[in-house]
Amino acid sequence: MQQTYINQLANHVDQEVTIKGWLYNLRSSGKLMFPQLRDGTGVVQCVVLKKSVAPETWEALQKLGQESAVIVRGAVRADERAPGGFEVDVTQAEVVQAVDGYPITPKEHGTEFLMDHRHLWLRSRRQHAILKVRHTIVRAVRDFLDTEGFTLCDAPILTPAACEGTTTLFEVDYFDDEKAYLTQSGQLYNEATAAAFGKAYCFGPTFRAERSKTRRHLTEFWMVEPEMAYATLDDVMDLSERFLSSIAARVLAERGEELKILERDLTKLEQIITPFPRLHYDEAVRLLHEGQERGELETKFEWGGDFGAPDEAYISKKFDRPVMVHRYPAAIKAFYMARDRERPELALGVDVLAPEGYGEVIGGGERATSLEYLEQQIDEHHLPREAFEWYLDLRRYGSVPHAGFGMGIERCTAWMCGIEHVRETIPFPRMLYRLRP
Amino acid sequence: MQQTYINQLANHVDQEVTIKGWLYNLRSSGKLMFPQLRDGTGVVQCVVLKKSVAPETWEALQKLGQESAVIVRGAVRADERAPGGFEVDVTQAEVVQAVDGYPITPKEHGTEFLMDHRHLWLRSRRQHAILKVRHTIVRAVRDFLDTEGFTLCDAPILTPAACEGTTTLFEVDYFDDEKAYLTQSGQLYNEATAAAFGKAYCFGPTFRAERSKTRRHLTEFWMVEPEMAYATLDDVMDLSERFLSSIAARVLAERGEELKILERDLTKLEQIITPFPRLHYDEAVRLLHEGQERGELETKFEWGGDFGAPDEAYISKKFDRPVMVHRYPAAIKAFYMARDRERPELALGVDVLAPEGYGEVIGGGERATSLEYLEQQIDEHHLPREAFEWYLDLRRYGSVPHAGFGMGIERCTAWMCGIEHVRETIPFPRMLYRLRP
């Protein structure tokens, strides 16, 4: 029997349909039963009249526990009072598997328990909603970049060298005692593909072996990194604001139901529109100094340092939408960043800080073009020169100004969903003490 | 000056434009110069009249080597004889970087040399064309699945256990002496997400630590794996043929220019239309026996074995489009496959064999639903039971018939492009002796 998905019921009002799903909830009162079924696309309330079904069907349904697999057949009835707007008057039912003792019950469970049962927890309404939003974000990201003329060029996961530092790398046994490392960023590879395609992006999993346990960190997360040849820091800021506002608009347009389940304040997402304020690092530091003078920040921020989470939160609270802080001290930024021509102590980098304390969602900037400068940077950072020879080739053969950024998908998903912890934003999170299931 | 991309010149005929690119080729004859520029979106021939530009510009351009970075300004002229249909009459030019001695010249280079220079080789016309096709395939795959109602649920890369065997796994040092492995397939995780979303897919890099050096193997490759709840082997075959034919149609529609550069026989792609022939394993074996009797195959194929590359090639040559071989002996298939109810020695699996010797492009099938059967399989395959407890939960709580498949993107790209070796189908290939650049 052809299956009708619950999110398609509107097209089948007053028709007989077959729904194949799992029992989400079951209420019964005498000669009436109200099984709620979920099928992955939605939840629908069914109505079973004792006299409308075979006695053995009535018996079987009554005993079912949560997540029992059930196929029902019946007519779709529009009903404004029903959640979702439809009910199904069941005439036939088949129990595929009767379940007893499903571990995740409506009662409160601890986080560790839920994470241990992630393979089942994904069926819960809230987790389902979050991953639907994640899918929409991935889709919005690819649509945006593809429409803007970027070519997808996936960067390798297994790399011979580190992009940013070596202490937070996962080491892999390659062949014949050779060591490889899991990528932390496709950045350097993107610079090669941008020179080949004009505009290119990579979009894949990246890895950080950080022993941190904050709500913003995963050891494995997905990152999208666009890169443009013949582009500057300003181009990156222009791209960033269009990029983020297009994602927010898409999530608002397509995931209204899920945002409702998540009790998301929609006005926060509606505010993510261009232009975003652009704040020089000096200005940001001035704001922090003000904050400290007013007693709103505990310690005095020293010019030259990187912002901590409280600093980022303080700065972003001054604005109604994401704020782009640019021109950080070069000393705290990656070796490949271009310098400000007027103030060479500053790097042409930008961090986009999300509102509501979500912190840095985008980091990017303009890359250095000079071979000599990069050779010197590689020496100063004590990086193995030989591993970067191919990268230096990009400055030997047709070096042009170029720029790009990276955005972590899970942090963006947490922000869009308005949830506390990134561990709920990826199907199977990997963290310091979490490699299962 | 606003940049105009070469693939947009049609919208700027008889207008002044600025092209920012790299020198692809340079011919000159007395008072005329014909620099060809590429900008990542295409190649255009420019015409420089000595009297139309400043003397120092003429001088500078004349000395430029391949891949010099150049910005030119001039009027776009439609010209049927020009490759691409347009020429630019240059009035201004700026040399961003003059290059001498670009390593990849029009002469023939050895494969190892080109692979060592992959970061530059990507700029070559043929490599550029292949990766544009790859991008279109990725796009077609996601569009197809998203439109069909599948939810993207990325499977983890770092896994605690092996999905299919343990000998071909890359080992990773996780934290505190814990070992992790790079995923070989998202299959088992997909079974969890299909139960949560009805239809789900993962699409990410996968890894095989195989010491093989064939033209079909990479150690790191991208795989898309859709999985459907309440679905059977027949559903997987239906999905597979619609999936592959939609990819071929998309590549034909959008990458005509690239297929021309690759000298692809388009009739081979035009034949990839539904329905695909469905061939029982027994029938396939009968074909192989015939082949051997006719002297077209060297050795007699024994019923029960898996097909080798010559067997696959022989079978697929009998058909004008991909052929779906189904119901293989269970003994040679993965432990989680469902058995044929009438002939339990057979697994409800299918391999889709591509024509022209490209071999298996899709492998999939129906999964076993019974807890007891899977417990027994895990024991028989000597797999660590404890690592599979979460997977067994999927049979304890709402187990339903479900099915899916996996397709490797690079093998599909090689097939669509009609090229010999998968190493050219991914930006930075990883192989047995290839971890750089």
mmCIF file of N, CA, C and O in Angstrom, chain A residues 151 230 232 269 272 321 324 336 362 426:
data_model
loop_
_atom_site.group_PDB
_atom_site.id
_atom_site.type_symbol
_atom_site.label_atom_id
_atom_site.label_comp_id
_atom_site.label_asym_id
_atom_site.label_seq_id
_atom_site.Cartn_x
_atom_site.Cartn_y
_atom_site.Cartn_z
ATOM 1 N N THR A 151 32.621 27.708 -6.976
ATOM 2 C CA THR A 151 32.739 26.297 -7.350
ATOM 3 C C THR A 151 33.110 25.482 -6.116
ATOM 4 O O THR A 151 34.047 25.838 -5.387
ATOM 5 N N TYR A 230 41.211 37.964 -6.353
ATOM 6 C CA TYR A 230 41.015 39.384 -6.645
ATOM 7 C C TYR A 230 39.961 39.973 -5.693
ATOM 8 O O TYR A 230 38.991 40.596 -6.127
ATOM 9 N N THR A 232 39.251 41.616 -1.465
ATOM 10 C CA THR A 232 39.846 42.291 -0.312
ATOM 11 C C THR A 232 39.018 42.041 0.944
ATOM 12 O O THR A 232 37.970 41.405 0.897
ATOM 13 N N LEU A 269 15.859 36.713 14.789
ATOM 14 C CA LEU A 269 16.303 36.283 13.456
ATOM 15 C C LEU A 269 15.918 37.317 12.400
ATOM 16 O O LEU A 269 16.647 37.518 11.419
ATOM 17 N N ILE A 272 18.479 39.979 11.526
ATOM 18 C CA ILE A 272 19.742 39.660 10.840
ATOM 19 C C ILE A 272 19.648 40.111 9.384
ATOM 20 O O ILE A 272 19.458 39.320 8.463
ATOM 21 N N ARG A 321 22.138 43.528 15.660
ATOM 22 C CA ARG A 321 22.389 42.474 14.659
ATOM 23 C C ARG A 321 23.860 42.082 14.751
ATOM 24 O O ARG A 321 24.587 42.666 15.554
ATOM 25 N N MET A 324 30.650 43.210 12.803
ATOM 26 C CA MET A 324 31.888 42.726 12.181
ATOM 27 C C MET A 324 33.068 43.518 12.731
ATOM 28 O O MET A 324 33.227 44.702 12.426
ATOM 29 N N TYR A 336 49.140 33.715 7.725
ATOM 30 C CA TYR A 336 48.923 34.018 6.307
ATOM 31 C C TYR A 336 48.097 35.283 6.072
ATOM 32 O O TYR A 336 47.771 35.617 4.953
ATOM 33 N N ILE A 362 31.772 33.779 12.256
ATOM 34 C CA ILE A 362 32.570 33.809 11.026
ATOM 35 C C ILE A 362 33.921 34.408 11.367
ATOM 36 O O ILE A 362 34.009 35.370 12.133
ATOM 37 N N ILE A 426 24.264 18.572 15.851
ATOM 38 C CA ILE A 426 24.858 17.653 14.873
ATOM 39 C C ILE A 426 24.325 16.263 15.232
ATOM 40 O O ILE A 426 24.120 15.971 16.422
#
